[in-house]
Amino acid sequence: MSEIILSVENISKHYGPIKAVNKLSLEIKKGEIFGILGPNGSGKTTLLGMVLDVINLRNGSFSWFGGSKNHEGRKRIGAILETPNFYPYLSAVKNLEIVADIRGISYHEIPKVLKMVDLTHRQNSKFRTFSLGMKQRLAIAAALLGDPEVLILDEPTNGLDPQGIAEIRNLIKEIGKRGVTIILASHLLDEVQKVCSHVAVLNKGKNIFAGKVDEVLNENVMVEISAPDNVLLRKHLNDFNKLISAEPEDGIILVKLQEGTNIAELSTFLMEKKIALTHLAQRKKSLEKYFLELLAESHD
């Protein structure tokens, strides 16, 4: 059984009548890249602030590494909660030295973290000369000082151009491969879908779903098909015993099959009915569609 890194039980935080976090519970296990997904105002940053003891919780509890809150446990966590804040006229190395001094960490770690974020070639450049993506990578380098077991990132690609977004995504994946547990808050569905192994969906401070990203995306099998006669095709589809639905969409038929169905079964069935297909392709359900469905259900 995987080690539980963070356990959150029924925590809440209210600002007057606004319930920023409302009786929220979740578990994050060792080695996961865990996405906390939700629209702006859903409670993501407040949740991270509470589990980092930056924001006082109203009620409930949380624990890191299977124990109670303590200073030693906090040393095992690296975090970026806000926009990177470094001295603009100092170099990358000098800025990291200041972070190391504050956290009581040896300077010997600085070359290693700069290499991890691909900034060795700019280590002596002033921070003010960095692009937004490079500034974000330097912030991640600072969070990695001390070799933390957990890395917490709040909207790590916010404001970046497509190249910067791709660089940060690849960096997060590489850090995850080293065994670091990563907790990533984002309102970007694409980011969570491409980077995370697990996801919790928040809305109005509540956790409305938690699970593996792959399980979300593969709940049912979606297949695009077409034939010279789509009317006849739809008629025969109704006889397929693993069919959930078959709906026309832009000249094709979008077929939803029961979980675990192999599309070869559908193809064989149609061949036996002497239906020649002109198009057959499996479509993965997008996290966006599932996310919007969850939000709609949470309003009911």
Short mmCIF file of C-alpha atoms in Angstrom, two decimals:
data_model
loop_
_atom_site.label_atom_id
_atom_site.label_comp_id
_atom_site.label_asym_id
_atom_site.label_seq_id
_atom_site.Cartn_x
_atom_site.Cartn_y
_atom_site.Cartn_z
CA MET A 1 0.00 0.00 0.00
CA SER A 2 1.39 3.40 -1.00
CA GLU A 3 2.52 5.77 1.73
CA ILE A 4 0.08 8.61 2.38
CA ILE A 5 1.95 11.91 2.02
CA LEU A 6 -0.90 14.30 2.82
CA SER A 7 -4.19 13.54 4.51
CA VAL A 8 -6.82 16.29 4.68
CA GLU A 9 -9.99 15.73 6.72
CA ASN A 10 -13.03 17.98 6.65
CA ILE A 11 -11.14 21.29 6.59
CA SER A 12 -12.89 24.62 6.11
CA LYS A 13 -12.00 28.28 5.76
CA HIS A 14 -14.61 31.04 5.61
CA TYR A 15 -14.13 34.72 4.86
CA GLY A 16 -17.35 36.20 6.22
CA PRO A 17 -20.20 34.63 4.23
CA ILE A 18 -17.79 33.26 1.60
CA LYS A 19 -16.88 29.60 2.09
CA ALA A 20 -13.45 29.51 0.42
CA VAL A 21 -12.96 25.87 1.49
CA ASN A 22 -15.94 23.90 2.72
CA LYS A 23 -15.55 20.59 4.60
CA LEU A 24 -12.94 19.33 2.15
CA SER A 25 -11.19 15.96 2.43
CA LEU A 26 -8.58 14.26 0.23
CA GLU A 27 -5.52 11.97 0.32
CA ILE A 28 -2.32 12.26 -1.69
CA LYS A 29 0.06 9.31 -1.88
CA LYS A 30 3.79 9.07 -2.45
CA GLY A 31 4.94 9.49 -6.06
CA GLU A 32 1.69 10.98 -7.38
CA ILE A 33 1.55 14.09 -9.53
CA PHE A 34 -1.68 15.32 -8.00
CA GLY A 35 -3.64 18.05 -9.74
CA ILE A 36 -6.02 20.27 -7.77
CA LEU A 37 -8.30 21.52 -10.52
CA GLY A 38 -10.99 24.14 -10.38
CA PRO A 39 -12.14 27.48 -11.74
CA ASN A 40 -10.83 30.71 -10.21
CA GLY A 41 -12.34 31.13 -6.76
CA SER A 42 -12.83 27.41 -6.19
CA GLY A 43 -10.53 27.32 -3.13
CA LYS A 44 -7.32 25.88 -4.62
CA THR A 45 -4.87 28.49 -3.27
CA THR A 46 -6.66 28.67 0.09
CA LEU A 47 -6.36 24.89 0.44
CA LEU A 48 -2.62 24.98 -0.29
CA GLY A 49 -2.15 27.89 2.11
CA MET A 50 -3.84 25.95 4.91
CA VAL A 51 -1.81 22.74 4.49
CA LEU A 52 1.36 24.88 4.45
CA ASP A 53 0.29 26.71 7.66
CA VAL A 54 0.26 30.04 5.82
CA ILE A 55 -3.52 30.36 6.35
CA ASN A 56 -5.28 29.31 9.55
CA LEU A 57 -8.03 26.77 8.98
CA ARG A 58 -11.47 27.25 10.54
CA ASN A 59 -11.99 23.58 11.41
CA GLY A 60 -10.94 20.09 10.37
CA SER A 61 -7.39 18.73 10.32
CA PHE A 62 -4.55 17.66 8.06
CA SER A 63 -1.32 15.73 8.47
CA TRP A 64 1.87 15.31 6.45
CA PHE A 65 3.76 12.01 6.16
CA GLY A 66 1.37 10.16 8.44
CA GLY A 67 2.09 12.36 11.46
CA SER A 68 0.93 15.58 13.00
CA LYS A 69 1.92 19.06 11.82
CA ASN A 70 5.53 19.77 12.79
CA HIS A 71 8.52 21.80 11.71
CA GLU A 72 10.55 18.74 10.63
CA GLY A 73 7.80 17.63 8.27
CA ARG A 74 7.68 21.12 6.74
CA LYS A 75 11.39 20.83 5.83
CA ARG A 76 10.51 17.93 3.52
CA ILE A 77 8.27 20.19 1.41
CA GLY A 78 9.23 22.70 -1.29
CA ALA A 79 6.56 25.17 -2.38
CA ILE A 80 5.79 28.08 -4.70
CA LEU A 81 2.52 29.76 -3.77
CA GLU A 82 2.87 33.16 -5.42
CA THR A 83 4.66 34.90 -8.30
CA PRO A 84 8.44 34.32 -8.11
CA ASN A 85 9.97 37.04 -5.93
CA PHE A 86 13.70 37.51 -6.37
CA TYR A 87 16.10 40.46 -6.32
CA PRO A 88 16.10 41.80 -9.92
CA TYR A 89 19.70 43.04 -9.94
CA LEU A 90 21.21 39.86 -8.51
CA SER A 91 22.16 36.79 -10.54
CA ALA A 92 20.35 33.45 -10.39
CA VAL A 93 23.13 32.02 -8.21
CA LYS A 94 23.12 34.96 -5.79
CA ASN A 95 19.35 34.79 -5.42
CA LEU A 96 19.52 31.05 -4.70
CA GLU A 97 22.28 31.66 -2.15
CA ILE A 98 19.95 34.02 -0.27
CA VAL A 99 17.20 31.34 -0.30
CA ALA A 100 19.75 28.76 0.92
CA ASP A 101 20.83 31.06 3.76
CA ILE A 102 17.23 31.58 4.89
CA ARG A 103 16.52 27.85 4.84
CA GLY A 104 19.88 26.74 6.27
CA ILE A 105 20.87 24.78 3.17
CA SER A 106 24.38 24.29 1.77
CA TYR A 107 25.39 26.21 -1.38
CA HIS A 108 26.63 22.88 -2.79
CA GLU A 109 23.05 22.09 -3.84
CA ILE A 110 22.73 25.17 -6.08
CA PRO A 111 24.52 23.78 -9.18
CA LYS A 112 22.36 20.64 -9.00
CA VAL A 113 19.02 22.47 -8.93
CA LEU A 114 20.12 24.91 -11.66
CA LYS A 115 20.96 21.93 -13.87
CA MET A 116 17.58 20.33 -13.13
CA VAL A 117 15.73 23.43 -14.37
CA ASP A 118 18.14 23.98 -17.30
CA LEU A 119 19.47 27.35 -16.11
CA THR A 120 23.16 26.51 -15.66
CA HIS A 121 24.03 28.58 -18.75
CA ARG A 122 22.28 31.62 -17.23
CA GLN A 123 23.39 31.16 -13.63
CA ASN A 124 25.33 34.45 -13.60
CA SER A 125 22.68 36.49 -15.44
CA LYS A 126 20.65 39.06 -13.52
CA PHE A 127 17.12 37.98 -12.65
CA ARG A 128 15.63 41.03 -14.41
CA THR A 129 16.96 39.73 -17.75
CA PHE A 130 15.02 36.46 -17.45
CA SER A 131 11.87 35.62 -19.43
CA LEU A 132 8.73 34.74 -17.45
CA GLY A 133 9.39 31.06 -18.10
CA MET A 134 12.96 31.32 -16.83
CA LYS A 135 11.76 33.18 -13.72
CA GLN A 136 9.32 30.38 -13.03
CA ARG A 137 12.04 27.75 -13.51
CA LEU A 138 14.30 29.61 -11.07
CA ALA A 139 11.44 29.61 -8.55
CA ILE A 140 11.15 25.85 -8.98
CA ALA A 141 14.92 25.56 -8.47
CA ALA A 142 14.56 27.49 -5.20
CA ALA A 143 11.76 25.17 -4.08
CA LEU A 144 13.95 22.14 -4.89
CA LEU A 145 16.77 23.30 -2.59
CA GLY A 146 17.04 20.89 0.33
CA ASP A 147 15.99 17.93 -1.82
CA PRO A 148 12.29 17.98 -0.77
CA GLU A 149 10.11 14.89 -0.98
CA VAL A 150 7.10 17.02 -1.95
CA LEU A 151 6.87 19.93 -4.39
CA ILE A 152 3.82 22.23 -4.26
CA LEU A 153 3.12 24.46 -7.27
CA ASP A 154 0.29 26.98 -7.49
CA GLU A 155 -0.64 27.79 -11.12
CA PRO A 156 2.94 27.15 -12.36
CA THR A 157 2.25 28.11 -16.00
CA ASN A 158 0.19 31.24 -15.34
CA GLY A 159 1.03 34.02 -17.81
CA LEU A 160 3.53 31.98 -19.81
CA ASP A 161 3.66 31.75 -23.60
CA PRO A 162 3.18 28.32 -25.27
CA GLN A 163 6.91 27.58 -25.24
CA GLY A 164 7.19 28.49 -21.55
CA ILE A 165 4.16 26.34 -20.73
CA ALA A 166 5.69 23.35 -22.54
CA GLU A 167 9.02 23.84 -20.71
CA ILE A 168 7.37 23.92 -17.27
CA ARG A 169 5.21 20.89 -18.08
CA ASN A 170 8.24 18.87 -19.17
CA LEU A 171 10.15 19.98 -16.09
CA ILE A 172 7.33 18.89 -13.78
CA LYS A 173 7.24 15.46 -15.46
CA GLU A 174 11.02 15.08 -15.08
CA ILE A 175 10.90 16.00 -11.40
CA GLY A 176 8.07 13.50 -10.91
CA LYS A 177 10.18 10.74 -12.49
CA ARG A 178 12.74 11.29 -9.70
CA GLY A 179 10.15 10.12 -7.17
CA VAL A 180 9.16 13.56 -5.90
CA THR A 181 5.46 13.83 -5.03
CA ILE A 182 4.03 16.90 -6.78
CA ILE A 183 0.88 18.81 -5.82
CA LEU A 184 -0.15 21.16 -8.59
CA ALA A 185 -3.05 23.63 -8.42
CA SER A 186 -4.40 24.80 -11.76
CA HIS A 187 -7.52 26.09 -13.50
CA LEU A 188 -6.14 24.78 -16.82
CA LEU A 189 -7.70 21.47 -17.81
CA ASP A 190 -5.08 20.80 -20.47
CA GLU A 191 -2.28 21.22 -17.95
CA VAL A 192 -3.75 18.67 -15.54
CA GLN A 193 -4.59 16.23 -18.33
CA LYS A 194 -1.05 16.30 -19.76
CA VAL A 195 0.93 16.34 -16.51
CA CYS A 196 -0.98 14.78 -13.62
CA SER A 197 -1.53 11.16 -12.61
CA HIS A 198 -4.35 12.02 -10.17
CA VAL A 199 -6.82 14.88 -9.85
CA ALA A 200 -9.22 16.43 -7.37
CA VAL A 201 -11.86 18.75 -8.82
CA LEU A 202 -12.89 21.67 -6.60
CA ASN A 203 -15.93 23.91 -6.94
CA LYS A 204 -16.95 26.57 -4.44
CA GLY A 205 -14.60 25.13 -1.84
CA LYS A 206 -15.88 21.55 -2.12
CA ASN A 207 -14.12 18.48 -3.48
CA ILE A 208 -16.59 17.17 -6.07
CA PHE A 209 -14.35 14.43 -7.51
CA ALA A 210 -11.01 12.74 -6.77
CA GLY A 211 -9.33 9.91 -8.67
CA LYS A 212 -6.88 8.87 -11.38
CA VAL A 213 -6.84 11.03 -14.50
CA ASP A 214 -6.79 7.92 -16.72
CA GLU A 215 -9.88 6.54 -15.01
CA VAL A 216 -11.72 9.80 -15.64
CA LEU A 217 -10.78 9.81 -19.31
CA ASN A 218 -11.51 6.13 -19.96
CA GLU A 219 -14.82 5.79 -18.16
CA ASN A 220 -16.51 4.77 -21.43
CA VAL A 221 -15.15 3.92 -24.87
CA MET A 222 -15.94 6.62 -27.46
CA VAL A 223 -15.66 5.65 -31.14
CA GLU A 224 -16.11 7.71 -34.32
CA ILE A 225 -17.54 5.69 -37.25
CA SER A 226 -19.14 6.34 -40.62
CA ALA A 227 -20.32 4.32 -43.63
CA PRO A 228 -21.74 5.10 -47.08
CA ASP A 229 -25.20 4.76 -45.52
CA ASN A 230 -25.13 6.14 -41.96
CA VAL A 231 -28.88 5.65 -41.53
CA LEU A 232 -28.48 1.90 -42.10
CA LEU A 233 -25.37 1.92 -39.91
CA ARG A 234 -27.27 3.44 -36.97
CA LYS A 235 -30.05 0.89 -37.41
CA HIS A 236 -27.59 -2.01 -37.07
CA LEU A 237 -25.75 -0.35 -34.17
CA ASN A 238 -28.90 -0.63 -32.08
CA ASP A 239 -28.44 -4.44 -32.15
CA PHE A 240 -24.92 -4.27 -30.67
CA ASN A 241 -25.24 -5.44 -27.06
CA LYS A 242 -22.43 -3.25 -25.70
CA LEU A 243 -23.78 0.00 -27.13
CA ILE A 244 -24.65 2.86 -24.79
CA SER A 245 -25.50 5.51 -27.40
CA ALA A 246 -24.96 6.43 -31.07
CA GLU A 247 -25.39 10.07 -32.09
CA PRO A 248 -24.71 11.82 -35.42
CA GLU A 249 -21.98 14.47 -35.31
CA ASP A 250 -20.65 16.38 -38.37
CA GLY A 251 -21.07 13.55 -40.89
CA ILE A 252 -19.93 10.77 -38.55
CA ILE A 253 -21.61 8.79 -35.79
CA LEU A 254 -20.21 9.14 -32.29
CA VAL A 255 -20.66 5.82 -30.53
CA LYS A 256 -20.37 5.34 -26.76
CA LEU A 257 -19.59 1.77 -25.71
CA GLN A 258 -19.60 0.09 -22.33
CA GLU A 259 -16.42 0.34 -20.25
CA GLY A 260 -13.83 -2.28 -21.26
CA THR A 261 -15.27 -2.87 -24.73
CA ASN A 262 -12.68 -3.46 -27.44
CA ILE A 263 -13.45 -1.53 -30.64
CA ALA A 264 -12.47 -4.67 -32.57
CA GLU A 265 -15.68 -6.24 -31.21
CA LEU A 266 -17.69 -3.45 -32.79
CA SER A 267 -15.82 -3.72 -36.08
CA THR A 268 -16.34 -7.51 -36.23
CA PHE A 269 -20.05 -7.09 -35.45
CA LEU A 270 -20.51 -4.61 -38.31
CA MET A 271 -18.55 -6.79 -40.74
CA GLU A 272 -20.91 -9.65 -39.95
CA LYS A 273 -23.79 -7.29 -40.80
CA LYS A 274 -22.00 -6.54 -44.11
CA ILE A 275 -21.49 -2.87 -43.19
CA ALA A 276 -18.36 -1.41 -44.81
CA LEU A 277 -16.95 1.42 -42.69
CA THR A 278 -15.30 4.47 -44.28
CA HIS A 279 -14.12 5.82 -40.91
CA LEU A 280 -13.25 4.16 -37.58
CA ALA A 281 -11.33 5.92 -34.80
CA GLN A 282 -11.31 5.81 -31.01
CA ARG A 283 -11.84 9.13 -29.27
CA LYS A 284 -10.66 9.76 -25.73
CA LYS A 285 -13.12 11.58 -23.56
CA SER A 286 -11.58 14.95 -22.71
CA LEU A 287 -11.05 16.07 -19.13
CA GLU A 288 -12.72 19.33 -20.16
CA LYS A 289 -15.99 17.58 -20.97
CA TYR A 290 -15.89 15.58 -17.74
CA PHE A 291 -14.97 18.69 -15.74
CA LEU A 292 -17.91 20.66 -17.14
CA GLU A 293 -20.23 17.73 -16.40
CA LEU A 294 -19.01 17.64 -12.80
CA LEU A 295 -19.50 21.39 -12.34
CA ALA A 296 -23.02 21.13 -13.78
CA GLU A 297 -23.87 18.25 -11.44
CA SER A 298 -22.50 20.13 -8.41
CA HIS A 299 -24.94 22.98 -9.11
CA ASP A 300 -27.94 20.62 -9.14
#
